[in-house]
Amino acid sequence: MKTSLVFLLVHIFCHLCRAQKHSSDNDILLQAPNVESGEKKEQTQRSGTEAEEGEQELLIQSDIWAELRHLRDMVVEQKVELRHLTARVTTAESLVEALEKENSGTLHSVAFSASLLASGDGNTNAGPDFVPLIYKNVFTNIGHHYNPNTGFFTAPVRGVYFFRFTGHVAHSEIAMVMRLVKNGHLLVTAADRHTTDTDMEDNASNGVVLQLEVGDVVSVQLVGNVWDDHYHRTTFSGFLLFPL
């Protein structure tokens, strides 16, 4: 009887131990899904954060590309505007250059023309040696660079000039030799002489284009006789073609 009681107590104890173990296993099983659920929740949160970050990055990239396109458009507009400004500047420079040339021509307007005698008529006898002819009847003297007291023209600017002189032979058997000189040096000559009893009057002329420096002096010299009257047959003229 005592033995049976002991066996029964042992059996109950074992049953209780198995029940307790089963309960512990169930608790573990119950806790495992909770852990998995936490991990999944964390993964979900992480995925959401990564998605948000990805969206933000895409938005930033989109803004950058939009800004770059805007800058590109601005560069294109600036290039077009620069071309227009360059064309306007070129046009303005051309106008300025034209105005400068026009003003230069106005500032350096040089021209003169004169005949030998201011009044009356007759021969001017220079003798056997060359002497300067003084043209006293001034038609034009723009700039006043021809001196009717000396017969000298003095170049006011460096440039290219044209000169022409004429002489008339009449009522004389003495030959006429005229020459244009620059600073006293012979350049060109015009001459004529009485040849026959019927060759009583004649003309001679010459001209030249010269490059002159400031202060160069041009004049006409004569040997022999030259005639002038109210027809103004003996003349000396010159003008500036263009400055240099």
PDB file of C-alpha atoms in Angstrom:
ATOM      1  CA  MET A   1       0.000   0.000   0.000  1.00  0.00           C
ATOM      2  CA  LYS A   2       2.804   2.337   0.891  1.00  0.00           C
ATOM      3  CA  THR A   3       4.616   1.410  -2.307  1.00  0.00           C
ATOM      4  CA  SER A   4       1.646   2.196  -4.490  1.00  0.00           C
ATOM      5  CA  LEU A   5       1.317   5.577  -2.907  1.00  0.00           C
ATOM      6  CA  VAL A   6       4.942   6.412  -3.607  1.00  0.00           C
ATOM      7  CA  PHE A   7       4.597   5.311  -7.247  1.00  0.00           C
ATOM      8  CA  LEU A   8       1.524   7.461  -7.649  1.00  0.00           C
ATOM      9  CA  LEU A   9       3.335  10.513  -6.287  1.00  0.00           C
ATOM     10  CA  VAL A  10       6.282   9.963  -8.630  1.00  0.00           C
ATOM     11  CA  HIS A  11       3.915   9.621 -11.606  1.00  0.00           C
ATOM     12  CA  ILE A  12       2.152  12.857 -10.714  1.00  0.00           C
ATOM     13  CA  PHE A  13       5.495  14.676 -10.347  1.00  0.00           C
ATOM     14  CA  CYS A  14       6.657  13.483 -13.755  1.00  0.00           C
ATOM     15  CA  HIS A  15       3.393  14.556 -15.330  1.00  0.00           C
ATOM     16  CA  LEU A  16       3.726  17.972 -13.766  1.00  0.00           C
ATOM     17  CA  CYS A  17       7.293  18.308 -15.052  1.00  0.00           C
ATOM     18  CA  ARG A  18       6.207  17.418 -18.593  1.00  0.00           C
ATOM     19  CA  ALA A  19       3.369  19.921 -18.388  1.00  0.00           C
ATOM     20  CA  GLN A  20       5.706  22.635 -17.173  1.00  0.00           C
ATOM     21  CA  LYS A  21       8.155  21.878 -20.011  1.00  0.00           C
ATOM     22  CA  HIS A  22       5.349  22.014 -22.572  1.00  0.00           C
ATOM     23  CA  SER A  23       4.244  25.345 -21.160  1.00  0.00           C
ATOM     24  CA  SER A  24       7.797  26.704 -21.426  1.00  0.00           C
ATOM     25  CA  ASP A  25       8.048  25.549 -25.049  1.00  0.00           C
ATOM     26  CA  ASN A  26       4.780  27.261 -25.820  1.00  0.00           C
ATOM     27  CA  ASP A  27       6.094  30.489 -24.280  1.00  0.00           C
ATOM     28  CA  ILE A  28       9.197  30.244 -26.437  1.00  0.00           C
ATOM     29  CA  LEU A  29       7.089  29.642 -29.523  1.00  0.00           C
ATOM     30  CA  LEU A  30       4.917  32.581 -28.610  1.00  0.00           C
ATOM     31  CA  GLN A  31       7.951  34.811 -28.133  1.00  0.00           C
ATOM     32  CA  ALA A  32       9.556  33.772 -31.489  1.00  0.00           C
ATOM     33  CA  PRO A  33       6.800  35.261 -33.685  1.00  0.00           C
ATOM     34  CA  ASN A  34       7.046  38.450 -31.662  1.00  0.00           C
ATOM     35  CA  VAL A  35      10.781  38.672 -32.453  1.00  0.00           C
ATOM     36  CA  GLU A  36      10.148  37.967 -36.110  1.00  0.00           C
ATOM     37  CA  SER A  37       7.432  40.595 -36.127  1.00  0.00           C
ATOM     38  CA  GLY A  38       9.836  43.175 -34.668  1.00  0.00           C
ATOM     39  CA  GLU A  39      12.471  42.381 -37.266  1.00  0.00           C
ATOM     40  CA  LYS A  40       9.942  42.637 -40.062  1.00  0.00           C
ATOM     41  CA  LYS A  41       8.714  45.934 -38.652  1.00  0.00           C
ATOM     42  CA  GLU A  42      12.271  47.251 -38.505  1.00  0.00           C
ATOM     43  CA  GLN A  43      12.907  46.087 -42.073  1.00  0.00           C
ATOM     44  CA  THR A  44       9.711  47.781 -43.192  1.00  0.00           C
ATOM     45  CA  GLN A  45      10.703  51.009 -41.487  1.00  0.00           C
ATOM     46  CA  ARG A  46      14.183  50.781 -43.031  1.00  0.00           C
ATOM     47  CA  SER A  47      12.699  50.162 -46.465  1.00  0.00           C
ATOM     48  CA  GLY A  48      10.405  53.151 -46.033  1.00  0.00           C
ATOM     49  CA  THR A  49      13.308  55.356 -45.018  1.00  0.00           C
ATOM     50  CA  GLU A  50      15.368  54.178 -47.999  1.00  0.00           C
ATOM     51  CA  ALA A  51      12.438  54.837 -50.305  1.00  0.00           C
ATOM     52  CA  GLU A  52      12.035  58.339 -48.931  1.00  0.00           C
ATOM     53  CA  GLU A  53      15.750  58.967 -49.312  1.00  0.00           C
ATOM     54  CA  GLY A  54      15.608  57.666 -52.893  1.00  0.00           C
ATOM     55  CA  GLU A  55      12.702  59.965 -53.690  1.00  0.00           C
ATOM     56  CA  GLN A  56      14.559  62.918 -52.203  1.00  0.00           C
ATOM     57  CA  GLU A  57      17.653  62.066 -54.242  1.00  0.00           C
ATOM     58  CA  LEU A  58      15.571  61.862 -57.406  1.00  0.00           C
ATOM     59  CA  LEU A  59      14.023  65.232 -56.597  1.00  0.00           C
ATOM     60  CA  ILE A  60      17.475  66.735 -56.014  1.00  0.00           C
ATOM     61  CA  GLN A  61      18.763  65.292 -59.303  1.00  0.00           C
ATOM     62  CA  SER A  62      15.693  66.615 -61.080  1.00  0.00           C
ATOM     63  CA  ASP A  63      16.311  70.082 -59.616  1.00  0.00           C
ATOM     64  CA  ILE A  64      19.968  69.940 -60.648  1.00  0.00           C
ATOM     65  CA  TRP A  65      19.089  68.987 -64.230  1.00  0.00           C
ATOM     66  CA  ALA A  66      16.460  71.716 -64.358  1.00  0.00           C
ATOM     67  CA  GLU A  67      19.024  74.252 -63.141  1.00  0.00           C
ATOM     68  CA  LEU A  68      21.579  73.018 -65.673  1.00  0.00           C
ATOM     69  CA  ARG A  69      19.031  73.345 -68.483  1.00  0.00           C
ATOM     70  CA  HIS A  70      18.248  76.858 -67.279  1.00  0.00           C
ATOM     71  CA  LEU A  71      21.946  77.742 -67.247  1.00  0.00           C
ATOM     72  CA  ARG A  72      22.354  76.269 -70.735  1.00  0.00           C
ATOM     73  CA  ASP A  73      19.469  78.376 -72.023  1.00  0.00           C
ATOM     74  CA  MET A  74      21.006  81.440 -70.391  1.00  0.00           C
ATOM     75  CA  VAL A  75      24.354  80.718 -72.073  1.00  0.00           C
ATOM     76  CA  VAL A  76      22.646  80.378 -75.459  1.00  0.00           C
ATOM     77  CA  GLU A  77      20.806  83.668 -74.911  1.00  0.00           C
ATOM     78  CA  GLN A  78      24.034  85.359 -73.826  1.00  0.00           C
ATOM     79  CA  LYS A  79      25.792  84.111 -76.969  1.00  0.00           C
ATOM     80  CA  VAL A  80      23.028  85.480 -79.183  1.00  0.00           C
ATOM     81  CA  GLU A  81      23.077  88.801 -77.333  1.00  0.00           C
ATOM     82  CA  LEU A  82      26.874  88.899 -77.562  1.00  0.00           C
ATOM     83  CA  ARG A  83      26.709  88.405 -81.335  1.00  0.00           C
ATOM     84  CA  HIS A  84      24.214  91.244 -81.611  1.00  0.00           C
ATOM     85  CA  LEU A  85      26.361  93.492 -79.426  1.00  0.00           C
ATOM     86  CA  THR A  86      29.459  92.597 -81.459  1.00  0.00           C
ATOM     87  CA  ALA A  87      27.651  93.515 -84.670  1.00  0.00           C
ATOM     88  CA  ARG A  88      26.503  96.812 -83.140  1.00  0.00           C
ATOM     89  CA  VAL A  89      30.013  97.598 -81.900  1.00  0.00           C
ATOM     90  CA  THR A  90      31.456  96.820 -85.343  1.00  0.00           C
ATOM     91  CA  THR A  91      28.905  99.116 -86.956  1.00  0.00           C
ATOM     92  CA  ALA A  92      29.637 101.843 -84.418  1.00  0.00           C
ATOM     93  CA  GLU A  93      33.378 101.513 -85.007  1.00  0.00           C
ATOM     94  CA  SER A  94      32.831 101.822 -88.755  1.00  0.00           C
ATOM     95  CA  LEU A  95      30.759 104.961 -88.219  1.00  0.00           C
ATOM     96  CA  VAL A  96      33.393 106.414 -85.914  1.00  0.00           C
ATOM     97  CA  GLU A  97      36.110 105.667 -88.457  1.00  0.00           C
ATOM     98  CA  ALA A  98      34.070 107.286 -91.218  1.00  0.00           C
ATOM     99  CA  LEU A  99      33.433 110.340 -89.049  1.00  0.00           C
ATOM    100  CA  GLU A 100      37.109 110.566 -88.146  1.00  0.00           C
ATOM    101  CA  LYS A 101      38.034 110.451 -91.818  1.00  0.00           C
ATOM    102  CA  GLU A 102      35.416 113.076 -92.586  1.00  0.00           C
ATOM    103  CA  ASN A 103      36.596 115.279 -89.748  1.00  0.00           C
ATOM    104  CA  SER A 104      40.192 114.729 -90.778  1.00  0.00           C
ATOM    105  CA  GLY A 105      39.344 115.849 -94.281  1.00  0.00           C
ATOM    106  CA  THR A 106      37.554 118.890 -92.898  1.00  0.00           C
ATOM    107  CA  LEU A 107      40.365 119.802 -90.532  1.00  0.00           C
ATOM    108  CA  HIS A 108      42.971 119.400 -93.259  1.00  0.00           C
ATOM    109  CA  SER A 109      41.161 120.979 -96.201  1.00  0.00           C
ATOM    110  CA  VAL A 110      43.982 122.441 -98.277  1.00  0.00           C
ATOM    111  CA  ALA A 111      43.674 124.017-101.732  1.00  0.00           C
ATOM    112  CA  PHE A 112      44.951 127.081-103.517  1.00  0.00           C
ATOM    113  CA  SER A 113      44.988 128.582-106.977  1.00  0.00           C
ATOM    114  CA  ALA A 114      46.521 131.853-108.189  1.00  0.00           C
ATOM    115  CA  SER A 115      47.534 133.660-111.353  1.00  0.00           C
ATOM    116  CA  LEU A 116      50.679 135.694-111.855  1.00  0.00           C
ATOM    117  CA  LEU A 117      49.382 139.270-112.089  1.00  0.00           C
ATOM    118  CA  ALA A 118      46.775 140.848-109.829  1.00  0.00           C
ATOM    119  CA  SER A 119      46.084 143.516-112.479  1.00  0.00           C
ATOM    120  CA  GLY A 120      47.270 144.698-115.897  1.00  0.00           C
ATOM    121  CA  ASP A 121      49.253 142.623-118.377  1.00  0.00           C
ATOM    122  CA  GLY A 122      52.807 142.120-119.521  1.00  0.00           C
ATOM    123  CA  ASN A 123      55.897 139.934-119.382  1.00  0.00           C
ATOM    124  CA  THR A 124      57.682 139.041-116.205  1.00  0.00           C
ATOM    125  CA  ASN A 125      61.397 138.902-116.926  1.00  0.00           C
ATOM    126  CA  ALA A 126      63.382 136.570-114.709  1.00  0.00           C
ATOM    127  CA  GLY A 127      66.712 136.908-116.472  1.00  0.00           C
ATOM    128  CA  PRO A 128      69.186 134.077-117.051  1.00  0.00           C
ATOM    129  CA  ASP A 129      68.872 132.553-113.585  1.00  0.00           C
ATOM    130  CA  PHE A 130      65.946 130.762-112.007  1.00  0.00           C
ATOM    131  CA  VAL A 131      63.964 132.917-109.614  1.00  0.00           C
ATOM    132  CA  PRO A 132      60.722 132.174-107.757  1.00  0.00           C
ATOM    133  CA  LEU A 133      57.522 133.304-109.420  1.00  0.00           C
ATOM    134  CA  ILE A 134      55.160 135.124-107.101  1.00  0.00           C
ATOM    135  CA  TYR A 135      51.526 134.544-108.046  1.00  0.00           C
ATOM    136  CA  LYS A 136      49.709 137.557-106.638  1.00  0.00           C
ATOM    137  CA  ASN A 137      46.167 137.104-107.918  1.00  0.00           C
ATOM    138  CA  VAL A 138      44.759 134.515-105.513  1.00  0.00           C
ATOM    139  CA  PHE A 139      41.582 132.709-106.569  1.00  0.00           C
ATOM    140  CA  THR A 140      41.461 130.221-103.728  1.00  0.00           C
ATOM    141  CA  ASN A 141      43.578 129.760-100.637  1.00  0.00           C
ATOM    142  CA  ILE A 142      41.791 127.344 -98.287  1.00  0.00           C
ATOM    143  CA  GLY A 143      43.867 127.000 -95.164  1.00  0.00           C
ATOM    144  CA  HIS A 144      46.072 129.947 -96.205  1.00  0.00           C
ATOM    145  CA  HIS A 145      49.072 127.726 -96.838  1.00  0.00           C
ATOM    146  CA  TYR A 146      50.014 129.534-100.054  1.00  0.00           C
ATOM    147  CA  ASN A 147      51.847 132.804 -99.450  1.00  0.00           C
ATOM    148  CA  PRO A 148      51.130 135.424-102.174  1.00  0.00           C
ATOM    149  CA  ASN A 149      54.049 137.507-100.907  1.00  0.00           C
ATOM    150  CA  THR A 150      56.672 134.813-101.554  1.00  0.00           C
ATOM    151  CA  GLY A 151      54.994 132.441-104.024  1.00  0.00           C
ATOM    152  CA  PHE A 152      55.670 129.534-101.641  1.00  0.00           C
ATOM    153  CA  PHE A 153      53.242 126.808-100.655  1.00  0.00           C
ATOM    154  CA  THR A 154      54.070 125.178 -97.311  1.00  0.00           C
ATOM    155  CA  ALA A 155      52.604 121.743 -96.544  1.00  0.00           C
ATOM    156  CA  PRO A 156      50.573 121.850 -93.307  1.00  0.00           C
ATOM    157  CA  VAL A 157      50.200 118.076 -92.943  1.00  0.00           C
ATOM    158  CA  ARG A 158      51.929 114.952 -94.110  1.00  0.00           C
ATOM    159  CA  GLY A 159      50.034 113.770 -97.148  1.00  0.00           C
ATOM    160  CA  VAL A 160      49.699 113.408-100.898  1.00  0.00           C
ATOM    161  CA  TYR A 161      49.256 116.608-102.910  1.00  0.00           C
ATOM    162  CA  PHE A 162      48.602 117.523-106.525  1.00  0.00           C
ATOM    163  CA  PHE A 163      50.245 120.559-108.175  1.00  0.00           C
ATOM    164  CA  ARG A 164      49.834 122.103-111.614  1.00  0.00           C
ATOM    165  CA  PHE A 165      51.377 125.178-113.217  1.00  0.00           C
ATOM    166  CA  THR A 166      50.952 126.860-116.602  1.00  0.00           C
ATOM    167  CA  GLY A 167      52.891 129.541-118.468  1.00  0.00           C
ATOM    168  CA  HIS A 168      52.076 131.690-121.463  1.00  0.00           C
ATOM    169  CA  VAL A 169      54.565 133.045-123.976  1.00  0.00           C
ATOM    170  CA  ALA A 170      53.595 136.229-125.834  1.00  0.00           C
ATOM    171  CA  HIS A 171      55.142 139.377-127.275  1.00  0.00           C
ATOM    172  CA  SER A 172      58.678 138.164-126.665  1.00  0.00           C
ATOM    173  CA  GLU A 173      61.402 136.285-128.449  1.00  0.00           C
ATOM    174  CA  ILE A 174      62.905 135.152-125.145  1.00  0.00           C
ATOM    175  CA  ALA A 175      62.257 131.557-124.203  1.00  0.00           C
ATOM    176  CA  MET A 176      60.236 130.596-121.154  1.00  0.00           C
ATOM    177  CA  VAL A 177      61.439 127.843-118.835  1.00  0.00           C
ATOM    178  CA  MET A 178      59.379 127.112-115.707  1.00  0.00           C
ATOM    179  CA  ARG A 179      60.083 124.443-113.160  1.00  0.00           C
ATOM    180  CA  LEU A 180      58.352 123.148-110.052  1.00  0.00           C
ATOM    181  CA  VAL A 181      60.655 122.675-107.086  1.00  0.00           C
ATOM    182  CA  LYS A 182      60.301 121.127-103.636  1.00  0.00           C
ATOM    183  CA  ASN A 183      62.571 122.594-101.002  1.00  0.00           C
ATOM    184  CA  GLY A 184      64.596 124.102-103.862  1.00  0.00           C
ATOM    185  CA  HIS A 185      65.046 120.797-105.735  1.00  0.00           C
ATOM    186  CA  LEU A 186      63.846 120.416-109.330  1.00  0.00           C
ATOM    187  CA  LEU A 187      60.882 118.129-109.899  1.00  0.00           C
ATOM    188  CA  VAL A 188      59.225 118.873-113.282  1.00  0.00           C
ATOM    189  CA  THR A 189      59.613 121.468-116.049  1.00  0.00           C
ATOM    190  CA  ALA A 190      57.440 123.243-118.641  1.00  0.00           C
ATOM    191  CA  ALA A 191      59.040 125.346-121.421  1.00  0.00           C
ATOM    192  CA  ASP A 192      58.406 127.064-124.715  1.00  0.00           C
ATOM    193  CA  ARG A 193      60.196 129.501-127.015  1.00  0.00           C
ATOM    194  CA  HIS A 194      59.579 131.659-130.040  1.00  0.00           C
ATOM    195  CA  THR A 195      60.348 129.600-133.166  1.00  0.00           C
ATOM    196  CA  THR A 196      58.897 131.460-136.168  1.00  0.00           C
ATOM    197  CA  ASP A 197      57.574 134.902-137.006  1.00  0.00           C
ATOM    198  CA  THR A 198      54.042 133.516-136.913  1.00  0.00           C
ATOM    199  CA  ASP A 199      54.517 131.647-133.625  1.00  0.00           C
ATOM    200  CA  MET A 200      53.883 134.678-131.476  1.00  0.00           C
ATOM    201  CA  GLU A 201      52.020 133.058-128.553  1.00  0.00           C
ATOM    202  CA  ASP A 202      52.087 129.659-126.929  1.00  0.00           C
ATOM    203  CA  ASN A 203      51.394 127.847-123.667  1.00  0.00           C
ATOM    204  CA  ALA A 204      53.197 125.238-121.621  1.00  0.00           C
ATOM    205  CA  SER A 205      52.089 123.376-118.506  1.00  0.00           C
ATOM    206  CA  ASN A 206      52.938 120.458-116.273  1.00  0.00           C
ATOM    207  CA  GLY A 207      51.705 118.808-113.110  1.00  0.00           C
ATOM    208  CA  VAL A 208      52.757 116.298-110.492  1.00  0.00           C
ATOM    209  CA  VAL A 209      51.491 114.328-107.504  1.00  0.00           C
ATOM    210  CA  LEU A 210      53.789 114.584-104.482  1.00  0.00           C
ATOM    211  CA  GLN A 211      54.046 113.089-101.045  1.00  0.00           C
ATOM    212  CA  LEU A 212      54.996 115.902 -98.705  1.00  0.00           C
ATOM    213  CA  GLU A 213      56.012 116.107 -95.096  1.00  0.00           C
ATOM    214  CA  VAL A 214      54.939 118.881 -92.770  1.00  0.00           C
ATOM    215  CA  GLY A 215      56.887 122.029 -93.621  1.00  0.00           C
ATOM    216  CA  ASP A 216      57.917 121.039 -97.160  1.00  0.00           C
ATOM    217  CA  VAL A 217      57.910 124.059 -99.493  1.00  0.00           C
ATOM    218  CA  VAL A 218      56.751 123.906-103.118  1.00  0.00           C
ATOM    219  CA  SER A 219      57.107 126.763-105.595  1.00  0.00           C
ATOM    220  CA  VAL A 220      57.560 127.582-109.276  1.00  0.00           C
ATOM    221  CA  GLN A 221      60.771 129.085-110.651  1.00  0.00           C
ATOM    222  CA  LEU A 222      61.322 130.852-113.958  1.00  0.00           C
ATOM    223  CA  VAL A 223      64.105 131.536-116.428  1.00  0.00           C
ATOM    224  CA  GLY A 224      63.288 133.960-119.282  1.00  0.00           C
ATOM    225  CA  ASN A 225      59.958 135.688-119.872  1.00  0.00           C
ATOM    226  CA  VAL A 226      56.386 134.672-119.038  1.00  0.00           C
ATOM    227  CA  TRP A 227      53.239 136.577-119.961  1.00  0.00           C
ATOM    228  CA  ASP A 228      50.054 137.209-117.997  1.00  0.00           C
ATOM    229  CA  ASP A 229      47.019 139.444-118.417  1.00  0.00           C
ATOM    230  CA  HIS A 230      43.353 139.680-117.481  1.00  0.00           C
ATOM    231  CA  TYR A 231      42.828 136.223-119.039  1.00  0.00           C
ATOM    232  CA  HIS A 232      45.045 134.794-116.278  1.00  0.00           C
ATOM    233  CA  ARG A 233      47.070 132.552-118.566  1.00  0.00           C
ATOM    234  CA  THR A 234      49.933 131.878-116.129  1.00  0.00           C
ATOM    235  CA  THR A 235      48.769 130.019-113.013  1.00  0.00           C
ATOM    236  CA  PHE A 236      49.898 127.897-110.095  1.00  0.00           C
ATOM    237  CA  SER A 237      47.481 125.561-108.279  1.00  0.00           C
ATOM    238  CA  GLY A 238      47.608 122.761-105.759  1.00  0.00           C
ATOM    239  CA  PHE A 239      45.542 120.834-103.229  1.00  0.00           C
ATOM    240  CA  LEU A 240      45.737 118.037-100.716  1.00  0.00           C
ATOM    241  CA  LEU A 241      44.487 114.718-102.066  1.00  0.00           C
ATOM    242  CA  PHE A 242      44.546 112.956 -98.699  1.00  0.00           C
ATOM    243  CA  PRO A 243      46.569 113.068 -95.473  1.00  0.00           C
ATOM    244  CA  LEU A 244      48.870 110.234 -94.406  1.00  0.00           C
TER     245      LEU A 244
END
